């Protein structure tokens, strides 16, 4: 017994080092797996507060540009309304039965130089945010919500090696999966597009709507280049994002009201 | 005594704040970020309580991780360099091992450079390897370690020089 205690006393620095180092490694491993409970994240009072203060200052520098972006989006939506003869007055009528609910939010922390980039937005449980909701910007897909507290939520960016999004070619509806190879924040990779698909440079890639997270036909990007994979069965497509992921400000969170039902259905059919 | 009781916590908070609000967003050439928050570990007066020092280094890294959503990579790297700091300072300062009885900036430049570079490169090597988390990308992480490391070393030498001269 005496010897054991002596051993601990003699090596206490090394043991402390080993303990803390392995703790840090455990945190790291958790951060490399999708939605694994992460104890250390920026969706908390302290970092949320610091980042919103910094963001309050930073927003002044690109007010003009942001306003132009929002105006362009308004313009596009008005075009849609007038051209499709939608008879509702958008400003008043909120009672229409819809499946999707959108929540506006501000990006207060944006990363794009790491391998697993995580954004922070200023909406949380108070604003009915849940895990696994779609986050989009006026120009296209941004990411998927992850951890949240009452006021802040972290978003797994599309530029995160753990984020996989189901996507399709807009013109031919061939499905594939979007992932990121960490090379450039401007490009993501679309894999598993069958060889039979007729693919051309400049084709538009949109979300497929196959998962309950993203509604279908949300813009992602356009085809920059493509090649057959090693087995020569599938294309690997380099997709240029419409979004400039390096400057994000206003985003929307999309909540699919049928999501729980869809997931229950899927889980039940898996069990049987 | 009270001076150091205020000085070190203040330095801790300021370094973390500057790291997460400014230095994480430098993105020089698209991907190079410096990590000068480890000045805290470089300058901490290590006399006898090594355990406390290692623990504070862990907290320092963990705060940076919390802000940048990186899991525990900075915590791991900070604890690591805090643990091996005595070895590195013995290597760089040799007989002058008791460096903290004299001013950091009074040490010969070459010795200071060796000491800072060894700490920075070790720290960055751990950080980038844990971030990539894939041994087949070791060349990428070595490249990042080199570029980012040079950036950090320059910043650390500049910051320590500027702030020491003003305090006499």
Tab-separated table of C-alpha atoms in Angstrom:
chain	number	residue	atom	x	y	z
A	1	UNK	CA	0.000	0.000	0.000
A	2	UNK	CA	2.746	2.362	1.042
A	3	UNK	CA	4.560	1.652	-2.195
A	4	UNK	CA	1.491	2.349	-4.294
A	5	UNK	CA	0.977	5.693	-2.591
A	6	UNK	CA	4.638	6.501	-3.030
A	7	UNK	CA	4.405	5.607	-6.674
A	8	UNK	CA	1.497	8.007	-7.159
A	9	UNK	CA	3.260	10.754	-5.250
A	10	UNK	CA	6.470	10.347	-7.197
A	11	UNK	CA	4.746	10.332	-10.582
A	12	UNK	CA	1.902	12.682	-9.866
A	13	UNK	CA	2.931	15.204	-12.521
A	14	UNK	CA	3.134	12.559	-15.187
A	15	UNK	CA	-0.164	11.000	-14.102
A	16	UNK	CA	-1.904	14.381	-14.123
A	17	UNK	CA	-0.504	15.026	-17.585
A	18	UNK	CA	-1.695	11.627	-18.780
A	19	UNK	CA	-5.170	12.153	-17.338
A	20	UNK	CA	-5.679	15.600	-18.851
A	21	UNK	CA	-4.140	14.613	-22.176
A	22	UNK	CA	-6.427	11.588	-22.541
A	23	UNK	CA	-9.424	13.700	-21.550
A	24	UNK	CA	-8.561	16.126	-24.348
A	25	UNK	CA	-8.151	13.226	-26.788
A	26	UNK	CA	-11.598	11.899	-25.809
A	27	UNK	CA	-13.107	15.331	-26.547
A	28	UNK	CA	-11.305	15.357	-29.881
A	29	UNK	CA	-12.564	11.924	-30.885
A	30	UNK	CA	-16.102	12.929	-29.999
A	31	UNK	CA	-15.862	16.012	-32.170
A	32	UNK	CA	-14.955	13.798	-35.118
A	33	UNK	CA	-18.189	11.824	-35.032
A	34	UNK	CA	-21.522	13.159	-36.181
A	35	UNK	CA	-23.876	14.374	-33.421
A	36	UNK	CA	-21.953	12.527	-30.706
A	37	UNK	CA	-22.677	14.306	-27.460
A	38	UNK	CA	-20.128	17.059	-27.340
A	39	UNK	CA	-19.504	18.639	-23.972
A	40	UNK	CA	-17.246	21.363	-25.218
A	41	UNK	CA	-19.050	23.466	-27.809
A	42	UNK	CA	-19.590	27.144	-28.472
A	43	UNK	CA	-23.381	27.099	-27.952
A	44	UNK	CA	-23.169	28.466	-24.439
A	45	UNK	CA	-23.695	31.714	-22.604
A	46	UNK	CA	-20.035	32.739	-22.566
A	47	UNK	CA	-18.865	32.165	-26.122
A	48	UNK	CA	-22.287	33.061	-27.527
A	49	UNK	CA	-22.129	36.378	-25.722
A	50	UNK	CA	-18.583	37.135	-26.853
A	51	UNK	CA	-19.306	36.260	-30.463
A	52	UNK	CA	-22.537	38.279	-30.619
A	53	UNK	CA	-20.720	41.336	-29.285
A	54	UNK	CA	-17.986	40.942	-31.881
A	55	UNK	CA	-20.589	40.288	-34.559
A	56	UNK	CA	-22.518	43.436	-33.601
A	57	UNK	CA	-19.425	45.405	-34.539
A	58	UNK	CA	-18.515	43.373	-37.605
A	59	UNK	CA	-21.945	43.635	-39.245
A	60	UNK	CA	-21.432	47.365	-39.805
A	61	UNK	CA	-18.627	46.667	-42.229
A	62	UNK	CA	-20.757	44.808	-44.764
A	63	UNK	CA	-24.205	46.322	-44.247
A	64	UNK	CA	-24.391	47.526	-47.820
A	65	UNK	CA	-23.428	44.203	-49.345
A	66	UNK	CA	-25.822	42.293	-47.061
A	67	UNK	CA	-28.677	44.625	-47.946
A	68	UNK	CA	-28.047	44.044	-51.652
A	69	UNK	CA	-28.116	40.290	-51.083
A	70	UNK	CA	-31.408	40.494	-49.204
A	71	UNK	CA	-32.906	42.794	-51.815
A	72	UNK	CA	-31.899	40.373	-54.558
A	73	UNK	CA	-33.624	37.584	-52.687
A	74	UNK	CA	-36.760	39.634	-52.125
A	75	UNK	CA	-36.763	40.423	-55.799
A	76	UNK	CA	-36.553	36.741	-56.703
A	77	UNK	CA	-39.375	35.858	-54.331
A	78	UNK	CA	-41.577	38.664	-55.680
A	79	UNK	CA	-40.945	37.383	-59.183
A	80	UNK	CA	-42.157	33.988	-58.027
A	81	UNK	CA	-45.259	35.404	-56.378
A	82	UNK	CA	-46.321	37.510	-59.357
A	83	UNK	CA	-45.487	34.971	-62.017
A	84	UNK	CA	-47.286	32.125	-60.279
A	85	UNK	CA	-50.319	34.228	-59.473
A	86	UNK	CA	-50.214	33.396	-55.802
A	87	UNK	CA	-53.322	35.100	-54.491
A	88	UNK	CA	-52.247	35.706	-50.917
A	89	UNK	CA	-51.042	38.927	-49.464
A	90	UNK	CA	-47.705	37.793	-48.055
A	91	UNK	CA	-47.535	40.566	-45.502
A	92	UNK	CA	-50.746	39.559	-43.742
A	93	UNK	CA	-51.711	35.982	-44.359
A	94	UNK	CA	-49.844	33.654	-42.022
A	95	UNK	CA	-52.600	31.103	-41.582
A	96	UNK	CA	-51.910	29.116	-44.730
A	97	UNK	CA	-51.283	25.498	-43.932
A	98	UNK	CA	-47.654	24.717	-44.620
A	99	UNK	CA	-45.267	21.869	-43.955
A	100	UNK	CA	-42.182	23.981	-43.567
A	101	UNK	CA	-41.570	26.714	-41.077
A	102	UNK	CA	-38.603	29.032	-41.536
A	103	UNK	CA	-36.823	30.850	-38.735
A	104	UNK	CA	-34.473	33.749	-39.565
A	105	UNK	CA	-31.092	33.812	-37.837
A	106	UNK	CA	-27.740	35.594	-37.897
A	107	UNK	CA	-24.417	33.804	-38.215
A	108	UNK	CA	-22.282	35.140	-35.362
A	109	UNK	CA	-19.284	32.849	-35.838
A	110	UNK	CA	-18.160	31.501	-39.178
A	111	UNK	CA	-15.275	29.072	-39.732
A	112	UNK	CA	-14.092	27.735	-43.062
A	113	UNK	CA	-10.367	27.070	-42.722
A	114	UNK	CA	-10.583	24.002	-40.467
A	115	UNK	CA	-11.425	20.437	-41.424
A	116	UNK	CA	-14.615	20.302	-39.385
A	117	UNK	CA	-16.116	23.740	-39.554
A	118	UNK	CA	-18.866	24.699	-37.146
A	119	UNK	CA	-20.895	27.898	-37.294
A	120	UNK	CA	-22.703	29.582	-34.428
A	121	UNK	CA	-26.101	31.242	-34.928
A	122	UNK	CA	-28.053	33.484	-32.579
A	123	UNK	CA	-31.209	31.401	-32.238
A	124	UNK	CA	-31.788	28.606	-29.731
A	125	UNK	CA	-34.340	26.607	-27.790
A	126	UNK	CA	-36.340	29.786	-27.127
A	127	UNK	CA	-36.921	30.063	-30.856
A	128	UNK	CA	-37.931	26.411	-31.260
A	129	UNK	CA	-34.646	25.219	-32.687
A	130	UNK	CA	-34.080	21.468	-32.605
A	131	UNK	CA	-31.249	19.195	-33.674
A	132	UNK	CA	-31.029	18.243	-37.351
A	133	UNK	CA	-32.757	21.204	-38.930
A	134	UNK	CA	-31.721	22.546	-42.328
A	135	UNK	CA	-29.877	25.868	-42.442
A	136	UNK	CA	-29.913	27.727	-45.760
A	137	UNK	CA	-28.874	31.166	-46.976
A	138	UNK	CA	-30.452	33.167	-49.828
A	139	UNK	CA	-28.033	31.449	-52.206
A	140	UNK	CA	-28.192	27.876	-51.011
A	141	UNK	CA	-27.403	25.214	-48.440
A	142	UNK	CA	-25.328	26.188	-45.376
A	143	UNK	CA	-25.518	23.239	-42.975
A	144	UNK	CA	-27.392	21.291	-40.299
A	145	UNK	CA	-28.110	22.380	-36.712
A	146	UNK	CA	-26.313	20.460	-33.966
A	147	UNK	CA	-25.965	21.517	-30.304
A	148	UNK	CA	-28.063	24.290	-28.793
A	149	UNK	CA	-28.781	26.089	-25.563
A	150	UNK	CA	-31.575	28.562	-24.921
A	151	UNK	CA	-30.140	31.309	-27.131
A	152	UNK	CA	-27.445	29.887	-29.403
A	153	UNK	CA	-27.073	26.937	-31.760
A	154	UNK	CA	-24.068	25.385	-33.460
A	155	UNK	CA	-24.410	24.469	-37.111
A	156	UNK	CA	-22.370	21.747	-38.810
A	157	UNK	CA	-21.353	23.588	-41.950
A	158	UNK	CA	-21.486	21.925	-45.374
A	159	UNK	CA	-17.702	22.394	-45.088
A	160	UNK	CA	-17.415	19.697	-42.410
A	161	UNK	CA	-16.129	16.215	-43.105
A	162	UNK	CA	-18.947	14.770	-40.971
A	163	UNK	CA	-21.737	16.476	-42.910
A	164	UNK	CA	-23.253	14.341	-45.654
A	165	UNK	CA	-26.160	15.795	-47.634
A	166	UNK	CA	-28.261	13.972	-50.178
A	167	UNK	CA	-28.267	15.853	-53.501
A	168	UNK	CA	-29.349	15.366	-57.090
A	169	UNK	CA	-28.792	16.673	-60.589
A	170	UNK	CA	-31.575	19.156	-61.158
A	171	UNK	CA	-32.320	18.174	-64.744
A	172	UNK	CA	-32.210	14.386	-64.478
A	173	UNK	CA	-32.950	13.629	-60.796
A	174	UNK	CA	-29.950	11.322	-60.346
A	175	UNK	CA	-29.140	11.076	-56.649
A	176	UNK	CA	-25.785	11.335	-54.928
A	177	UNK	CA	-24.147	12.409	-51.687
A	178	UNK	CA	-22.427	15.717	-51.008
A	179	UNK	CA	-19.281	15.610	-48.880
A	180	UNK	CA	-16.221	17.820	-48.466
A	181	UNK	CA	-12.570	16.925	-49.057
A	182	UNK	CA	-11.298	19.930	-47.015
A	183	UNK	CA	-9.309	21.334	-49.966
A	184	UNK	CA	-11.172	24.564	-50.702
A	185	UNK	CA	-14.149	26.363	-49.128
A	186	UNK	CA	-15.507	27.041	-52.619
A	187	UNK	CA	-15.933	23.419	-53.720
A	188	UNK	CA	-17.670	20.325	-52.379
A	189	UNK	CA	-17.751	16.826	-53.879
A	190	UNK	CA	-20.790	14.950	-55.119
A	191	UNK	CA	-20.280	11.184	-55.236
A	192	UNK	CA	-22.346	8.139	-56.187
A	193	UNK	CA	-23.914	9.685	-59.274
A	194	UNK	CA	-24.544	6.645	-61.538
A	195	UNK	CA	-22.528	6.368	-64.740
A	196	UNK	CA	-25.725	6.430	-66.793
A	197	UNK	CA	-26.460	10.038	-65.813
A	198	UNK	CA	-25.857	12.580	-68.530
A	199	UNK	CA	-23.758	15.143	-66.796
A	200	UNK	CA	-22.398	18.386	-68.178
A	201	UNK	CA	-20.222	21.180	-66.915
A	202	UNK	CA	-22.408	23.920	-65.403
A	203	UNK	CA	-25.322	21.647	-64.467
A	204	UNK	CA	-27.148	22.721	-61.330
A	205	UNK	CA	-27.009	20.542	-58.208
A	206	UNK	CA	-29.895	20.805	-55.716
A	207	UNK	CA	-30.925	18.958	-52.551
A	208	UNK	CA	-32.831	15.759	-53.209
A	209	UNK	CA	-35.468	15.935	-50.482
A	210	UNK	CA	-34.841	12.272	-49.711
A	211	UNK	CA	-33.933	12.985	-46.106
A	212	UNK	CA	-36.369	14.646	-43.750
A	213	UNK	CA	-33.874	17.458	-43.092
A	214	UNK	CA	-33.694	19.408	-46.331
A	215	UNK	CA	-36.733	20.123	-48.491
A	216	UNK	CA	-36.097	19.237	-52.123
A	217	UNK	CA	-34.732	21.635	-54.726
A	218	UNK	CA	-32.682	23.907	-52.509
A	219	UNK	CA	-29.735	25.197	-54.500
A	220	UNK	CA	-26.270	23.838	-53.724
A	221	UNK	CA	-23.961	24.598	-56.618
A	222	UNK	CA	-22.985	23.908	-60.195
A	223	UNK	CA	-20.817	21.220	-61.777
A	224	UNK	CA	-17.219	22.380	-62.175
A	225	UNK	CA	-15.705	19.106	-63.379
A	226	UNK	CA	-16.435	15.391	-63.132
A	227	UNK	CA	-14.722	12.049	-63.530
A	228	UNK	CA	-15.492	8.366	-63.122
A	229	UNK	CA	-14.321	6.765	-59.871
A	230	UNK	CA	-11.850	3.867	-59.757
A	231	UNK	CA	-14.481	1.174	-60.251
A	232	UNK	CA	-15.881	3.195	-63.192
A	233	UNK	CA	-19.466	2.845	-61.984
A	234	UNK	CA	-20.068	6.225	-60.439
A	235	UNK	CA	-19.131	9.807	-61.160
A	236	UNK	CA	-17.314	11.964	-58.658
A	237	UNK	CA	-18.359	15.531	-59.331
A	238	UNK	CA	-16.583	18.685	-58.215
A	239	UNK	CA	-19.366	21.116	-57.287
A	240	UNK	CA	-18.798	24.858	-57.109
A	241	UNK	CA	-20.983	26.256	-54.307
A	242	UNK	CA	-23.355	29.119	-55.098
A	243	UNK	CA	-22.919	30.257	-51.534
A	244	UNK	CA	-19.837	32.160	-50.548
A	245	UNK	CA	-19.201	30.228	-47.335
A	246	UNK	CA	-16.539	32.737	-46.315
A	247	UNK	CA	-19.084	35.529	-45.894
A	248	UNK	CA	-22.334	34.386	-44.327
A	249	UNK	CA	-24.643	36.648	-42.406
A	250	UNK	CA	-28.385	36.164	-42.702
A	251	UNK	CA	-29.528	32.551	-42.820
A	252	UNK	CA	-32.823	30.706	-42.452
A	253	UNK	CA	-33.522	27.573	-40.474
A	254	UNK	CA	-36.102	25.292	-42.035
A	255	UNK	CA	-38.229	23.143	-39.751
A	256	UNK	CA	-40.115	20.330	-41.432
A	257	UNK	CA	-43.298	19.812	-39.420
A	258	UNK	CA	-43.749	16.291	-40.739
A	259	UNK	CA	-40.215	15.318	-39.786
A	260	UNK	CA	-41.048	13.425	-36.589
A	261	UNK	CA	-43.752	11.483	-38.365
A	262	UNK	CA	-41.441	10.596	-41.238
A	263	UNK	CA	-38.728	9.487	-38.849
A	264	UNK	CA	-41.131	7.403	-36.758
A	265	UNK	CA	-42.358	5.716	-39.895
A	266	UNK	CA	-38.816	4.984	-41.041
A	267	UNK	CA	-37.755	3.685	-37.630
A	268	UNK	CA	-40.807	1.436	-37.340
A	269	UNK	CA	-40.279	-0.072	-40.742
A	270	UNK	CA	-36.647	-0.676	-39.894
A	271	UNK	CA	-37.565	-2.534	-36.726
A	272	UNK	CA	-39.928	-4.945	-38.412
B	1	UNK	CA	2.809	38.879	-5.201
B	2	UNK	CA	-0.553	40.555	-5.786
B	3	UNK	CA	0.883	41.808	-9.026
B	4	UNK	CA	1.309	38.274	-10.364
B	5	UNK	CA	-2.081	37.256	-8.940
B	6	UNK	CA	-3.715	39.821	-11.218
B	7	UNK	CA	-1.244	39.633	-14.092
B	8	UNK	CA	-1.586	35.945	-14.950
B	9	UNK	CA	-5.396	35.620	-14.925
B	10	UNK	CA	-5.610	38.844	-16.933
B	11	UNK	CA	-3.070	37.551	-19.433
B	12	UNK	CA	-5.014	34.266	-19.673
B	13	UNK	CA	-8.321	36.013	-20.426
B	14	UNK	CA	-6.869	38.546	-22.857
B	15	UNK	CA	-4.935	35.909	-24.811
B	16	UNK	CA	-7.987	33.644	-25.179
B	17	UNK	CA	-10.162	36.595	-26.212
B	18	UNK	CA	-7.702	37.842	-28.823
B	19	UNK	CA	-7.156	34.317	-30.090
B	20	UNK	CA	-10.834	33.543	-30.668
B	21	UNK	CA	-11.896	36.934	-31.973
B	22	UNK	CA	-8.921	37.978	-34.087
B	23	UNK	CA	-6.203	35.400	-34.645
B	24	UNK	CA	-8.612	32.578	-35.547
B	25	UNK	CA	-9.878	34.701	-38.425
B	26	UNK	CA	-6.644	35.865	-39.996
B	27	UNK	CA	-6.846	33.131	-42.658
B	28	UNK	CA	-3.657	34.317	-44.330
B	29	UNK	CA	-3.508	32.866	-47.881
B	30	UNK	CA	-6.829	31.205	-47.145
B	31	UNK	CA	-5.825	28.771	-44.434
B	32	UNK	CA	-2.907	29.959	-42.271
B	33	UNK	CA	-3.861	31.014	-38.748
B	34	UNK	CA	-1.428	31.807	-35.924
B	35	UNK	CA	-2.013	30.569	-32.384
B	36	UNK	CA	-0.215	33.092	-30.162
B	37	UNK	CA	-2.308	32.223	-27.094
B	38	UNK	CA	0.489	29.844	-26.067
B	39	UNK	CA	2.512	32.914	-24.979
B	40	UNK	CA	0.892	32.106	-21.657
B	41	UNK	CA	2.672	28.761	-21.533
B	42	UNK	CA	5.915	30.245	-22.875
B	43	UNK	CA	6.087	32.945	-20.211
B	44	UNK	CA	4.465	31.300	-17.171
B	45	UNK	CA	6.938	31.477	-14.256
B	46	UNK	CA	7.532	27.811	-13.507
B	47	UNK	CA	9.229	27.458	-10.144
B	48	UNK	CA	7.876	24.491	-8.280
B	49	UNK	CA	4.166	23.881	-8.820
B	50	UNK	CA	4.229	21.961	-12.074
B	51	UNK	CA	0.856	20.317	-11.483
B	52	UNK	CA	-0.936	23.630	-11.253
B	53	UNK	CA	0.830	24.792	-14.406
B	54	UNK	CA	-0.259	21.698	-16.357
B	55	UNK	CA	-3.818	22.128	-15.140
B	56	UNK	CA	-3.931	25.807	-16.124
B	57	UNK	CA	-2.532	24.913	-19.548
B	58	UNK	CA	-5.361	22.400	-19.943
B	59	UNK	CA	-7.929	25.070	-19.059
B	60	UNK	CA	-6.304	27.488	-21.496
B	61	UNK	CA	-6.513	25.023	-24.351
B	62	UNK	CA	-10.024	23.993	-23.424
B	63	UNK	CA	-11.254	27.609	-23.486
B	64	UNK	CA	-9.878	28.057	-26.981
B	65	UNK	CA	-11.509	24.759	-27.988
B	66	UNK	CA	-14.840	25.797	-26.582
B	67	UNK	CA	-14.862	28.978	-28.622
B	68	UNK	CA	-13.695	27.398	-31.856
B	69	UNK	CA	-15.688	24.113	-31.607
B	70	UNK	CA	-12.599	21.981	-32.136
B	71	UNK	CA	-13.249	19.272	-29.549
B	72	UNK	CA	-10.097	19.007	-27.453
B	73	UNK	CA	-7.213	19.580	-29.845
B	74	UNK	CA	-5.904	22.779	-28.263
B	75	UNK	CA	-6.302	21.334	-24.775
B	76	UNK	CA	-4.265	18.270	-25.748
B	77	UNK	CA	-1.512	20.323	-27.398
B	78	UNK	CA	-1.307	22.833	-24.534
B	79	UNK	CA	-1.069	20.139	-21.874
B	80	UNK	CA	1.597	18.419	-23.933
B	81	UNK	CA	3.867	21.440	-24.268
B	82	UNK	CA	3.264	22.394	-20.644
B	83	UNK	CA	4.496	18.948	-19.637
B	84	UNK	CA	7.612	18.972	-21.806
B	85	UNK	CA	8.500	22.615	-21.178
B	86	UNK	CA	11.226	21.871	-18.590
B	87	UNK	CA	13.005	19.626	-21.107
B	88	UNK	CA	12.834	22.270	-23.826
B	89	UNK	CA	14.000	25.079	-21.589
B	90	UNK	CA	16.915	22.954	-20.369
B	91	UNK	CA	17.841	22.244	-23.997
B	92	UNK	CA	17.626	25.879	-25.136
B	93	UNK	CA	18.976	27.669	-22.076
B	94	UNK	CA	21.400	25.051	-20.850
B	95	UNK	CA	23.106	26.270	-17.676
B	96	UNK	CA	20.776	29.249	-17.562
B	97	UNK	CA	17.925	26.918	-16.676
B	98	UNK	CA	16.612	29.195	-13.961
B	99	UNK	CA	15.490	31.677	-16.618
B	100	UNK	CA	12.635	33.053	-14.597
B	101	UNK	CA	14.873	34.657	-12.084
B	102	UNK	CA	15.827	37.025	-14.905
B	103	UNK	CA	13.763	38.762	-17.563
B	104	UNK	CA	12.704	36.725	-20.590
B	105	UNK	CA	13.773	39.501	-22.938
B	106	UNK	CA	17.248	39.739	-21.461
B	107	UNK	CA	18.067	36.268	-22.719
B	108	UNK	CA	20.211	36.031	-25.806
B	109	UNK	CA	18.018	36.228	-28.931
B	110	UNK	CA	19.139	32.923	-30.433
B	111	UNK	CA	18.335	31.016	-27.248
B	112	UNK	CA	14.945	32.696	-26.991
B	113	UNK	CA	14.235	31.812	-30.625
B	114	UNK	CA	15.165	28.151	-30.079
B	115	UNK	CA	12.994	27.925	-26.988
B	116	UNK	CA	9.940	29.559	-28.595
B	117	UNK	CA	10.308	27.651	-31.875
B	118	UNK	CA	10.535	24.253	-30.169
B	119	UNK	CA	7.423	24.935	-28.107
B	120	UNK	CA	5.471	26.376	-31.043
B	121	UNK	CA	6.322	23.622	-33.515
B	122	UNK	CA	5.531	20.875	-30.980
B	123	UNK	CA	2.219	22.530	-30.143
B	124	UNK	CA	1.228	23.062	-33.785
B	125	UNK	CA	2.258	19.550	-34.751
B	126	UNK	CA	-0.086	18.076	-32.135
B	127	UNK	CA	-2.887	20.510	-33.053
B	128	UNK	CA	-2.836	19.848	-36.781
B	129	UNK	CA	-2.427	16.100	-36.465
B	130	UNK	CA	-5.387	15.880	-34.113
B	131	UNK	CA	-7.406	18.169	-36.366
B	132	UNK	CA	-6.776	16.150	-39.505
B	133	UNK	CA	-6.945	12.949	-37.438
B	134	UNK	CA	-5.595	10.836	-40.243
B	135	UNK	CA	-2.022	9.596	-40.530
B	136	UNK	CA	-2.237	9.421	-44.315
B	137	UNK	CA	-2.497	13.224	-44.406
B	138	UNK	CA	0.687	13.726	-42.407
B	139	UNK	CA	2.257	15.821	-45.186
B	140	UNK	CA	-0.641	18.263	-45.057
B	141	UNK	CA	-0.352	18.628	-41.311
B	142	UNK	CA	3.434	19.057	-41.537
B	143	UNK	CA	2.953	21.803	-44.102
B	144	UNK	CA	0.384	23.535	-41.894
B	145	UNK	CA	2.672	23.142	-38.862
B	146	UNK	CA	5.517	24.835	-40.706
B	147	UNK	CA	3.565	27.791	-42.153
B	148	UNK	CA	1.385	28.424	-39.156
B	149	UNK	CA	4.343	27.869	-36.830
B	150	UNK	CA	6.491	30.531	-38.489
B	151	UNK	CA	3.588	32.959	-38.271
B	152	UNK	CA	3.081	32.216	-34.572
B	153	UNK	CA	6.798	32.464	-33.731
B	154	UNK	CA	7.052	35.894	-35.325
B	155	UNK	CA	3.945	37.069	-33.473
B	156	UNK	CA	5.125	35.712	-30.121
B	157	UNK	CA	8.556	37.331	-30.424
B	158	UNK	CA	6.951	40.623	-31.452
B	159	UNK	CA	4.360	40.606	-28.681
B	160	UNK	CA	6.823	39.677	-25.932
B	161	UNK	CA	9.233	42.381	-27.097
B	162	UNK	CA	6.602	45.099	-27.326
B	163	UNK	CA	4.970	44.401	-23.971
B	164	UNK	CA	8.152	43.960	-21.989
B	165	UNK	CA	9.776	47.207	-23.088
B	166	UNK	CA	6.792	49.244	-21.967
B	167	UNK	CA	6.909	47.706	-18.513
B	168	UNK	CA	10.674	48.302	-18.132
